[in-house]
mmCIF file of C-alpha atoms in Angstrom:
data_model
loop_
_atom_site.group_PDB
_atom_site.id
_atom_site.type_symbol
_atom_site.label_atom_id
_atom_site.label_comp_id
_atom_site.label_asym_id
_atom_site.label_seq_id
_atom_site.Cartn_x
_atom_site.Cartn_y
_atom_site.Cartn_z
ATOM 1 C CA UNK A 1 0.000 0.000 0.000
ATOM 2 C CA UNK A 2 1.499 3.369 -0.971
ATOM 3 C CA UNK A 3 1.634 6.376 1.288
ATOM 4 C CA UNK A 4 -1.389 8.043 -0.276
ATOM 5 C CA UNK A 5 -3.574 4.996 0.127
ATOM 6 C CA UNK A 6 -2.417 4.588 3.715
ATOM 7 C CA UNK A 7 -3.227 8.210 4.479
ATOM 8 C CA UNK A 8 -6.688 7.872 2.974
ATOM 9 C CA UNK A 9 -7.326 4.733 5.025
ATOM 10 C CA UNK A 10 -6.191 6.389 8.230
ATOM 11 C CA UNK A 11 -8.352 9.430 7.568
ATOM 12 C CA UNK A 12 -11.328 7.187 6.877
ATOM 13 C CA UNK A 13 -10.827 5.243 10.100
ATOM 14 C CA UNK A 14 -10.345 8.452 12.083
ATOM 15 C CA UNK A 15 -13.478 9.910 10.558
ATOM 16 C CA UNK A 16 -15.471 6.829 11.419
ATOM 17 C CA UNK A 17 -14.183 6.785 14.986
ATOM 18 C CA UNK A 18 -14.709 10.512 15.336
ATOM 19 C CA UNK A 19 -18.240 10.228 14.052
ATOM 20 C CA UNK A 20 -18.963 7.329 16.389
ATOM 21 C CA UNK A 21 -17.487 9.098 19.400
ATOM 22 C CA UNK A 22 -19.193 12.364 18.512
ATOM 23 C CA UNK A 23 -22.494 10.597 18.156
ATOM 24 C CA UNK A 24 -22.010 8.880 21.504
ATOM 25 C CA UNK A 25 -21.227 12.209 23.197
ATOM 26 C CA UNK A 26 -24.278 13.854 21.667
ATOM 27 C CA UNK A 27 -26.404 10.889 22.665
ATOM 28 C CA UNK A 28 -25.152 11.089 26.255
ATOM 29 C CA UNK A 29 -25.856 14.812 26.364
ATOM 30 C CA UNK A 30 -29.354 14.255 25.042
ATOM 31 C CA UNK A 31 -29.942 11.510 27.604
ATOM 32 C CA UNK A 32 -28.724 13.720 30.414
ATOM 33 C CA UNK A 33 -30.901 16.596 29.200
ATOM 34 C CA UNK A 34 -33.910 14.302 28.967
ATOM 35 C CA UNK A 35 -33.236 12.913 32.459
ATOM 36 C CA UNK A 36 -32.876 16.419 33.859
ATOM 37 C CA UNK A 37 -36.144 17.448 32.230
ATOM 38 C CA UNK A 38 -37.881 14.370 33.639
ATOM 39 C CA UNK A 39 -36.531 15.158 37.107
ATOM 40 C CA UNK A 40 -37.719 18.741 36.854
ATOM 41 C CA UNK A 41 -41.123 17.578 35.687
ATOM 42 C CA UNK A 42 -41.297 15.095 38.568
ATOM 43 C CA UNK A 43 -40.316 17.859 41.024
ATOM 44 C CA UNK A 44 -43.038 20.128 39.637
ATOM 45 C CA UNK A 45 -45.605 17.348 39.899
ATOM 46 C CA UNK A 46 -44.571 16.619 43.507
ATOM 47 C CA UNK A 47 -44.783 20.334 44.375
ATOM 48 C CA UNK A 48 -48.197 20.572 42.760
ATOM 49 C CA UNK A 49 -49.375 17.486 44.615
ATOM 50 C CA UNK A 50 -48.103 18.871 47.934
ATOM 51 C CA UNK A 51 -49.809 22.201 47.258
ATOM 52 C CA UNK A 52 -53.068 20.475 46.381
ATOM 53 C CA UNK A 53 -52.888 18.337 49.508
ATOM 54 C CA UNK A 54 -52.174 21.401 51.657
ATOM 55 C CA UNK A 55 -55.076 23.281 50.078
ATOM 56 C CA UNK A 56 -57.406 20.326 50.611
ATOM 57 C CA UNK A 57 -56.330 20.046 54.238
ATOM 58 C CA UNK A 58 -57.031 23.771 54.653
ATOM 59 C CA UNK A 59 -60.456 23.398 53.056
ATOM 60 C CA UNK A 60 -61.277 20.480 55.349
ATOM 61 C CA UNK A 61 -60.193 22.434 58.421
ATOM 62 C CA UNK A 62 -62.235 25.463 57.381
ATOM 63 C CA UNK A 63 -65.293 23.322 56.605
ATOM 64 C CA UNK A 64 -65.131 21.658 60.028
ATOM 65 C CA UNK A 65 -64.627 25.003 61.761
ATOM 66 C CA UNK A 66 -67.662 26.469 60.017
ATOM 67 C CA UNK A 67 -69.782 23.376 60.680
ATOM 68 C CA UNK A 68 -68.970 23.172 64.376
ATOM 69 C CA UNK A 69 -69.604 26.902 64.884
ATOM 70 C CA UNK A 70 -73.057 26.566 63.317
ATOM 71 C CA UNK A 71 -73.809 23.397 65.276
ATOM 72 C CA UNK A 72 -72.782 25.043 68.563
ATOM 73 C CA UNK A 73 -75.052 28.043 67.995
ATOM 74 C CA UNK A 74 -77.964 25.856 66.919
ATOM 75 C CA UNK A 75 -77.580 23.517 69.904
ATOM 76 C CA UNK A 76 -77.657 26.483 72.298
ATOM 77 C CA UNK A 77 -80.610 28.084 70.537
ATOM 78 C CA UNK A 78 -82.535 24.795 70.535
ATOM 79 C CA UNK A 79 -81.862 24.358 74.264
ATOM 80 C CA UNK A 80 -83.362 27.793 74.945
ATOM 81 C CA UNK A 81 -86.427 27.082 72.821
ATOM 82 C CA UNK A 82 -86.957 23.683 74.450
ATOM 83 C CA UNK A 83 -86.682 25.181 77.937
ATOM 84 C CA UNK A 84 -89.183 27.887 77.017
ATOM 85 C CA UNK A 85 -91.646 25.204 75.893
ATOM 86 C CA UNK A 86 -91.185 23.442 79.208
ATOM 87 C CA UNK A 87 -89.431 20.456 77.649
ATOM 88 C CA UNK A 88 -86.547 18.644 79.274
ATOM 89 C CA UNK A 89 -83.171 19.671 77.897
ATOM 90 C CA UNK A 90 -80.396 17.143 77.440
ATOM 91 C CA UNK A 91 -77.225 19.026 78.460
ATOM 92 C CA UNK A 92 -74.973 16.510 76.722
ATOM 93 C CA UNK A 93 -76.080 17.757 73.287
ATOM 94 C CA UNK A 94 -74.927 21.294 73.959
ATOM 95 C CA UNK A 95 -71.788 20.124 75.752
ATOM 96 C CA UNK A 96 -70.861 17.897 72.811
ATOM 97 C CA UNK A 97 -71.316 20.809 70.395
ATOM 98 C CA UNK A 98 -69.189 22.980 72.678
ATOM 99 C CA UNK A 99 -66.393 20.389 72.775
ATOM 100 C CA UNK A 100 -66.480 19.881 68.998
ATOM 101 C CA UNK A 101 -66.110 23.615 68.414
ATOM 102 C CA UNK A 102 -63.326 23.900 70.999
ATOM 103 C CA UNK A 103 -61.381 21.123 69.274
ATOM 104 C CA UNK A 104 -61.685 22.683 65.813
ATOM 105 C CA UNK A 105 -60.924 26.158 67.122
ATOM 106 C CA UNK A 106 -57.764 24.897 68.826
ATOM 107 C CA UNK A 107 -56.577 23.370 65.552
ATOM 108 C CA UNK A 108 -57.513 26.442 63.531
ATOM 109 C CA UNK A 109 -55.506 28.753 65.776
ATOM 110 C CA UNK A 110 -52.350 27.169 64.367
ATOM 111 C CA UNK A 111 -53.403 27.664 60.740
ATOM 112 C CA UNK A 112 -55.619 30.737 60.396
ATOM 113 C CA UNK A 113 -54.190 33.982 59.001
ATOM 114 C CA UNK A 114 -54.375 36.964 61.337
ATOM 115 C CA UNK A 115 -57.563 38.568 59.992
ATOM 116 C CA UNK A 116 -59.525 35.301 59.959
ATOM 117 C CA UNK A 117 -58.190 34.345 63.391
ATOM 118 C CA UNK A 118 -59.508 37.655 64.711
ATOM 119 C CA UNK A 119 -62.998 36.707 63.514
ATOM 120 C CA UNK A 120 -62.762 33.196 64.951
ATOM 121 C CA UNK A 121 -61.427 34.499 68.266
ATOM 122 C CA UNK A 122 -64.235 37.006 68.758
ATOM 123 C CA UNK A 123 -66.799 34.421 67.684
ATOM 124 C CA UNK A 124 -65.314 31.983 70.195
ATOM 125 C CA UNK A 125 -65.955 34.461 72.995
ATOM 126 C CA UNK A 126 -69.457 35.146 71.716
ATOM 127 C CA UNK A 127 -70.269 31.435 71.569
ATOM 128 C CA UNK A 128 -68.991 31.078 75.113
ATOM 129 C CA UNK A 129 -71.361 33.811 76.275
ATOM 130 C CA UNK A 130 -74.174 31.974 74.510
ATOM 131 C CA UNK A 131 -73.310 28.874 76.494
ATOM 132 C CA UNK A 132 -73.518 30.918 79.697
ATOM 133 C CA UNK A 133 -76.911 32.240 78.623
ATOM 134 C CA UNK A 134 -78.283 28.700 78.437
ATOM 135 C CA UNK A 135 -76.748 27.589 81.725
ATOM 136 C CA UNK A 136 -77.967 30.677 83.570
ATOM 137 C CA UNK A 137 -81.563 30.527 82.321
ATOM 138 C CA UNK A 138 -82.990 28.440 85.208
ATOM 139 C CA UNK A 139 -81.755 30.940 87.824
ATOM 140 C CA UNK A 140 -82.856 34.067 85.980
ATOM 141 C CA UNK A 141 -85.138 36.343 88.059
ATOM 142 C CA UNK A 142 -87.113 37.227 84.932
ATOM 143 C CA UNK A 143 -87.565 34.085 82.842
ATOM 144 C CA UNK A 144 -89.676 35.676 80.129
ATOM 145 C CA UNK A 145 -87.180 38.479 79.686
ATOM 146 C CA UNK A 146 -84.301 36.000 79.750
ATOM 147 C CA UNK A 147 -85.914 33.875 77.029
ATOM 148 C CA UNK A 148 -86.451 36.876 74.780
ATOM 149 C CA UNK A 149 -82.932 38.106 75.390
ATOM 150 C CA UNK A 150 -81.498 34.667 74.591
ATOM 151 C CA UNK A 151 -83.534 34.276 71.396
ATOM 152 C CA UNK A 152 -82.473 37.738 70.270
ATOM 153 C CA UNK A 153 -78.822 36.881 70.909
ATOM 154 C CA UNK A 154 -78.854 33.573 69.040
ATOM 155 C CA UNK A 155 -80.867 34.803 66.057
ATOM 156 C CA UNK A 156 -79.174 38.200 65.855
ATOM 157 C CA UNK A 157 -75.578 39.028 66.871
ATOM 158 C CA UNK A 158 -74.391 35.437 67.259
ATOM 159 C CA UNK A 159 -75.990 34.350 64.002
ATOM 160 C CA UNK A 160 -74.261 37.276 62.281
ATOM 161 C CA UNK A 161 -70.962 36.224 63.874
ATOM 162 C CA UNK A 162 -71.225 32.681 62.553
ATOM 163 C CA UNK A 163 -72.095 34.065 59.118
ATOM 164 C CA UNK A 164 -69.088 36.395 59.238
ATOM 165 C CA UNK A 165 -66.786 33.477 59.996
ATOM 166 C CA UNK A 166 -68.076 31.564 56.975
ATOM 167 C CA UNK A 167 -67.559 34.539 54.666
ATOM 168 C CA UNK A 168 -64.084 35.213 56.099
ATOM 169 C CA UNK A 169 -63.081 31.599 55.489
ATOM 170 C CA UNK A 170 -64.394 31.720 51.925
ATOM 171 C CA UNK A 171 -62.467 34.923 51.278
ATOM 172 C CA UNK A 172 -59.257 33.381 52.561
ATOM 173 C CA UNK A 173 -59.767 30.395 50.250
ATOM 174 C CA UNK A 174 -60.415 32.709 47.304
ATOM 175 C CA UNK A 175 -63.910 31.285 46.818
ATOM 176 C CA UNK A 176 -65.580 34.617 47.522
ATOM 177 C CA UNK A 177 -64.052 37.993 46.730
ATOM 178 C CA UNK A 178 -65.534 41.336 47.753
ATOM 179 C CA UNK A 179 -63.373 44.476 47.666
ATOM 180 C CA UNK A 180 -65.503 45.978 50.459
ATOM 181 C CA UNK A 181 -65.325 42.929 52.713
ATOM 182 C CA UNK A 182 -62.594 44.289 55.001
ATOM 183 C CA UNK A 183 -64.716 47.290 55.956
ATOM 184 C CA UNK A 184 -67.783 45.097 56.494
ATOM 185 C CA UNK A 185 -65.709 42.655 58.546
ATOM 186 C CA UNK A 186 -64.542 45.342 60.936
ATOM 187 C CA UNK A 187 -68.062 46.765 61.323
ATOM 188 C CA UNK A 188 -69.580 43.343 62.014
ATOM 189 C CA UNK A 189 -66.838 42.468 64.489
ATOM 190 C CA UNK A 190 -67.396 45.734 66.349
ATOM 191 C CA UNK A 191 -71.145 45.078 66.500
ATOM 192 C CA UNK A 192 -70.608 41.515 67.735
ATOM 193 C CA UNK A 193 -68.128 42.640 70.379
ATOM 194 C CA UNK A 194 -70.431 45.398 71.611
ATOM 195 C CA UNK A 195 -73.435 43.068 71.856
ATOM 196 C CA UNK A 196 -71.342 40.449 73.650
ATOM 197 C CA UNK A 197 -70.103 42.920 76.255
ATOM 198 C CA UNK A 198 -73.641 44.168 76.898
ATOM 199 C CA UNK A 199 -74.887 40.620 77.347
ATOM 200 C CA UNK A 200 -71.995 39.782 79.666
ATOM 201 C CA UNK A 201 -72.895 42.762 81.865
ATOM 202 C CA UNK A 202 -76.533 41.669 82.035
ATOM 203 C CA UNK A 203 -75.579 38.131 82.959
ATOM 204 C CA UNK A 204 -73.147 39.356 85.606
ATOM 205 C CA UNK A 205 -75.837 41.617 87.068
ATOM 206 C CA UNK A 206 -78.282 38.710 87.240
ATOM 207 C CA UNK A 207 -75.724 36.519 88.986
ATOM 208 C CA UNK A 208 -75.175 39.268 91.531
ATOM 209 C CA UNK A 209 -78.921 39.558 92.135
ATOM 210 C CA UNK A 210 -79.314 35.813 92.488
ATOM 211 C CA UNK A 211 -76.415 35.670 94.951
ATOM 212 C CA UNK A 212 -77.874 38.563 96.958
ATOM 213 C CA UNK A 213 -81.356 37.070 97.128
ATOM 214 C CA UNK A 214 -79.904 33.696 98.101
#
Protein backbone atom coordinates (compact mmCIF):
# COMPACT_ATOMS: atom_id res chain seq x y z
CA UNK A 1 0.00 0.00 0.00
CA UNK A 2 1.50 3.37 -0.97
CA UNK A 3 1.63 6.38 1.29
CA UNK A 4 -1.39 8.04 -0.28
CA UNK A 5 -3.57 5.00 0.13
CA UNK A 6 -2.42 4.59 3.71
CA UNK A 7 -3.23 8.21 4.48
CA UNK A 8 -6.69 7.87 2.97
CA UNK A 9 -7.33 4.73 5.03
CA UNK A 10 -6.19 6.39 8.23
CA UNK A 11 -8.35 9.43 7.57
CA UNK A 12 -11.33 7.19 6.88
CA UNK A 13 -10.83 5.24 10.10
CA UNK A 14 -10.35 8.45 12.08
CA UNK A 15 -13.48 9.91 10.56
CA UNK A 16 -15.47 6.83 11.42
CA UNK A 17 -14.18 6.79 14.99
CA UNK A 18 -14.71 10.51 15.34
CA UNK A 19 -18.24 10.23 14.05
CA UNK A 20 -18.96 7.33 16.39
CA UNK A 21 -17.49 9.10 19.40
CA UNK A 22 -19.19 12.36 18.51
CA UNK A 23 -22.49 10.60 18.16
CA UNK A 24 -22.01 8.88 21.50
CA UNK A 25 -21.23 12.21 23.20
CA UNK A 26 -24.28 13.85 21.67
CA UNK A 27 -26.40 10.89 22.66
CA UNK A 28 -25.15 11.09 26.25
CA UNK A 29 -25.86 14.81 26.36
CA UNK A 30 -29.35 14.25 25.04
CA UNK A 31 -29.94 11.51 27.60
CA UNK A 32 -28.72 13.72 30.41
CA UNK A 33 -30.90 16.60 29.20
CA UNK A 34 -33.91 14.30 28.97
CA UNK A 35 -33.24 12.91 32.46
CA UNK A 36 -32.88 16.42 33.86
CA UNK A 37 -36.14 17.45 32.23
CA UNK A 38 -37.88 14.37 33.64
CA UNK A 39 -36.53 15.16 37.11
CA UNK A 40 -37.72 18.74 36.85
CA UNK A 41 -41.12 17.58 35.69
CA UNK A 42 -41.30 15.10 38.57
CA UNK A 43 -40.32 17.86 41.02
CA UNK A 44 -43.04 20.13 39.64
CA UNK A 45 -45.61 17.35 39.90
CA UNK A 46 -44.57 16.62 43.51
CA UNK A 47 -44.78 20.33 44.38
CA UNK A 48 -48.20 20.57 42.76
CA UNK A 49 -49.38 17.49 44.62
CA UNK A 50 -48.10 18.87 47.93
CA UNK A 51 -49.81 22.20 47.26
CA UNK A 52 -53.07 20.48 46.38
CA UNK A 53 -52.89 18.34 49.51
CA UNK A 54 -52.17 21.40 51.66
CA UNK A 55 -55.08 23.28 50.08
CA UNK A 56 -57.41 20.33 50.61
CA UNK A 57 -56.33 20.05 54.24
CA UNK A 58 -57.03 23.77 54.65
CA UNK A 59 -60.46 23.40 53.06
CA UNK A 60 -61.28 20.48 55.35
CA UNK A 61 -60.19 22.43 58.42
CA UNK A 62 -62.24 25.46 57.38
CA UNK A 63 -65.29 23.32 56.61
CA UNK A 64 -65.13 21.66 60.03
CA UNK A 65 -64.63 25.00 61.76
CA UNK A 66 -67.66 26.47 60.02
CA UNK A 67 -69.78 23.38 60.68
CA UNK A 68 -68.97 23.17 64.38
CA UNK A 69 -69.60 26.90 64.88
CA UNK A 70 -73.06 26.57 63.32
CA UNK A 71 -73.81 23.40 65.28
CA UNK A 72 -72.78 25.04 68.56
CA UNK A 73 -75.05 28.04 68.00
CA UNK A 74 -77.96 25.86 66.92
CA UNK A 75 -77.58 23.52 69.90
CA UNK A 76 -77.66 26.48 72.30
CA UNK A 77 -80.61 28.08 70.54
CA UNK A 78 -82.53 24.79 70.54
CA UNK A 79 -81.86 24.36 74.26
CA UNK A 80 -83.36 27.79 74.94
CA UNK A 81 -86.43 27.08 72.82
CA UNK A 82 -86.96 23.68 74.45
CA UNK A 83 -86.68 25.18 77.94
CA UNK A 84 -89.18 27.89 77.02
CA UNK A 85 -91.65 25.20 75.89
CA UNK A 86 -91.19 23.44 79.21
CA UNK A 87 -89.43 20.46 77.65
CA UNK A 88 -86.55 18.64 79.27
CA UNK A 89 -83.17 19.67 77.90
CA UNK A 90 -80.40 17.14 77.44
CA UNK A 91 -77.22 19.03 78.46
CA UNK A 92 -74.97 16.51 76.72
CA UNK A 93 -76.08 17.76 73.29
CA UNK A 94 -74.93 21.29 73.96
CA UNK A 95 -71.79 20.12 75.75
CA UNK A 96 -70.86 17.90 72.81
CA UNK A 97 -71.32 20.81 70.39
CA UNK A 98 -69.19 22.98 72.68
CA UNK A 99 -66.39 20.39 72.77
CA UNK A 100 -66.48 19.88 69.00
CA UNK A 101 -66.11 23.62 68.41
CA UNK A 102 -63.33 23.90 71.00
CA UNK A 103 -61.38 21.12 69.27
CA UNK A 104 -61.69 22.68 65.81
CA UNK A 105 -60.92 26.16 67.12
CA UNK A 106 -57.76 24.90 68.83
CA UNK A 107 -56.58 23.37 65.55
CA UNK A 108 -57.51 26.44 63.53
CA UNK A 109 -55.51 28.75 65.78
CA UNK A 110 -52.35 27.17 64.37
CA UNK A 111 -53.40 27.66 60.74
CA UNK A 112 -55.62 30.74 60.40
CA UNK A 113 -54.19 33.98 59.00
CA UNK A 114 -54.38 36.96 61.34
CA UNK A 115 -57.56 38.57 59.99
CA UNK A 116 -59.52 35.30 59.96
CA UNK A 117 -58.19 34.35 63.39
CA UNK A 118 -59.51 37.66 64.71
CA UNK A 119 -63.00 36.71 63.51
CA UNK A 120 -62.76 33.20 64.95
CA UNK A 121 -61.43 34.50 68.27
CA UNK A 122 -64.23 37.01 68.76
CA UNK A 123 -66.80 34.42 67.68
CA UNK A 124 -65.31 31.98 70.20
CA UNK A 125 -65.95 34.46 72.99
CA UNK A 126 -69.46 35.15 71.72
CA UNK A 127 -70.27 31.43 71.57
CA UNK A 128 -68.99 31.08 75.11
CA UNK A 129 -71.36 33.81 76.28
CA UNK A 130 -74.17 31.97 74.51
CA UNK A 131 -73.31 28.87 76.49
CA UNK A 132 -73.52 30.92 79.70
CA UNK A 133 -76.91 32.24 78.62
CA UNK A 134 -78.28 28.70 78.44
CA UNK A 135 -76.75 27.59 81.72
CA UNK A 136 -77.97 30.68 83.57
CA UNK A 137 -81.56 30.53 82.32
CA UNK A 138 -82.99 28.44 85.21
CA UNK A 139 -81.76 30.94 87.82
CA UNK A 140 -82.86 34.07 85.98
CA UNK A 141 -85.14 36.34 88.06
CA UNK A 142 -87.11 37.23 84.93
CA UNK A 143 -87.56 34.08 82.84
CA UNK A 144 -89.68 35.68 80.13
CA UNK A 145 -87.18 38.48 79.69
CA UNK A 146 -84.30 36.00 79.75
CA UNK A 147 -85.91 33.87 77.03
CA UNK A 148 -86.45 36.88 74.78
CA UNK A 149 -82.93 38.11 75.39
CA UNK A 150 -81.50 34.67 74.59
CA UNK A 151 -83.53 34.28 71.40
CA UNK A 152 -82.47 37.74 70.27
CA UNK A 153 -78.82 36.88 70.91
CA UNK A 154 -78.85 33.57 69.04
CA UNK A 155 -80.87 34.80 66.06
CA UNK A 156 -79.17 38.20 65.86
CA UNK A 157 -75.58 39.03 66.87
CA UNK A 158 -74.39 35.44 67.26
CA UNK A 159 -75.99 34.35 64.00
CA UNK A 160 -74.26 37.28 62.28
CA UNK A 161 -70.96 36.22 63.87
CA UNK A 162 -71.22 32.68 62.55
CA UNK A 163 -72.09 34.06 59.12
CA UNK A 164 -69.09 36.39 59.24
CA UNK A 165 -66.79 33.48 60.00
CA UNK A 166 -68.08 31.56 56.98
CA UNK A 167 -67.56 34.54 54.67
CA UNK A 168 -64.08 35.21 56.10
CA UNK A 169 -63.08 31.60 55.49
CA UNK A 170 -64.39 31.72 51.93
CA UNK A 171 -62.47 34.92 51.28
CA UNK A 172 -59.26 33.38 52.56
CA UNK A 173 -59.77 30.40 50.25
CA UNK A 174 -60.42 32.71 47.30
CA UNK A 175 -63.91 31.29 46.82
CA UNK A 176 -65.58 34.62 47.52
CA UNK A 177 -64.05 37.99 46.73
CA UNK A 178 -65.53 41.34 47.75
CA UNK A 179 -63.37 44.48 47.67
CA UNK A 180 -65.50 45.98 50.46
CA UNK A 181 -65.32 42.93 52.71
CA UNK A 182 -62.59 44.29 55.00
CA UNK A 183 -64.72 47.29 55.96
CA UNK A 184 -67.78 45.10 56.49
CA UNK A 185 -65.71 42.66 58.55
CA UNK A 186 -64.54 45.34 60.94
CA UNK A 187 -68.06 46.77 61.32
CA UNK A 188 -69.58 43.34 62.01
CA UNK A 189 -66.84 42.47 64.49
CA UNK A 190 -67.40 45.73 66.35
CA UNK A 191 -71.15 45.08 66.50
CA UNK A 192 -70.61 41.52 67.73
CA UNK A 193 -68.13 42.64 70.38
CA UNK A 194 -70.43 45.40 71.61
CA UNK A 195 -73.44 43.07 71.86
CA UNK A 196 -71.34 40.45 73.65
CA UNK A 197 -70.10 42.92 76.25
CA UNK A 198 -73.64 44.17 76.90
CA UNK A 199 -74.89 40.62 77.35
CA UNK A 200 -71.99 39.78 79.67
CA UNK A 201 -72.89 42.76 81.86
CA UNK A 202 -76.53 41.67 82.04
CA UNK A 203 -75.58 38.13 82.96
CA UNK A 204 -73.15 39.36 85.61
CA UNK A 205 -75.84 41.62 87.07
CA UNK A 206 -78.28 38.71 87.24
CA UNK A 207 -75.72 36.52 88.99
CA UNK A 208 -75.17 39.27 91.53
CA UNK A 209 -78.92 39.56 92.13
CA UNK A 210 -79.31 35.81 92.49
CA UNK A 211 -76.41 35.67 94.95
CA UNK A 212 -77.87 38.56 96.96
CA UNK A 213 -81.36 37.07 97.13
CA UNK A 214 -79.90 33.70 98.10
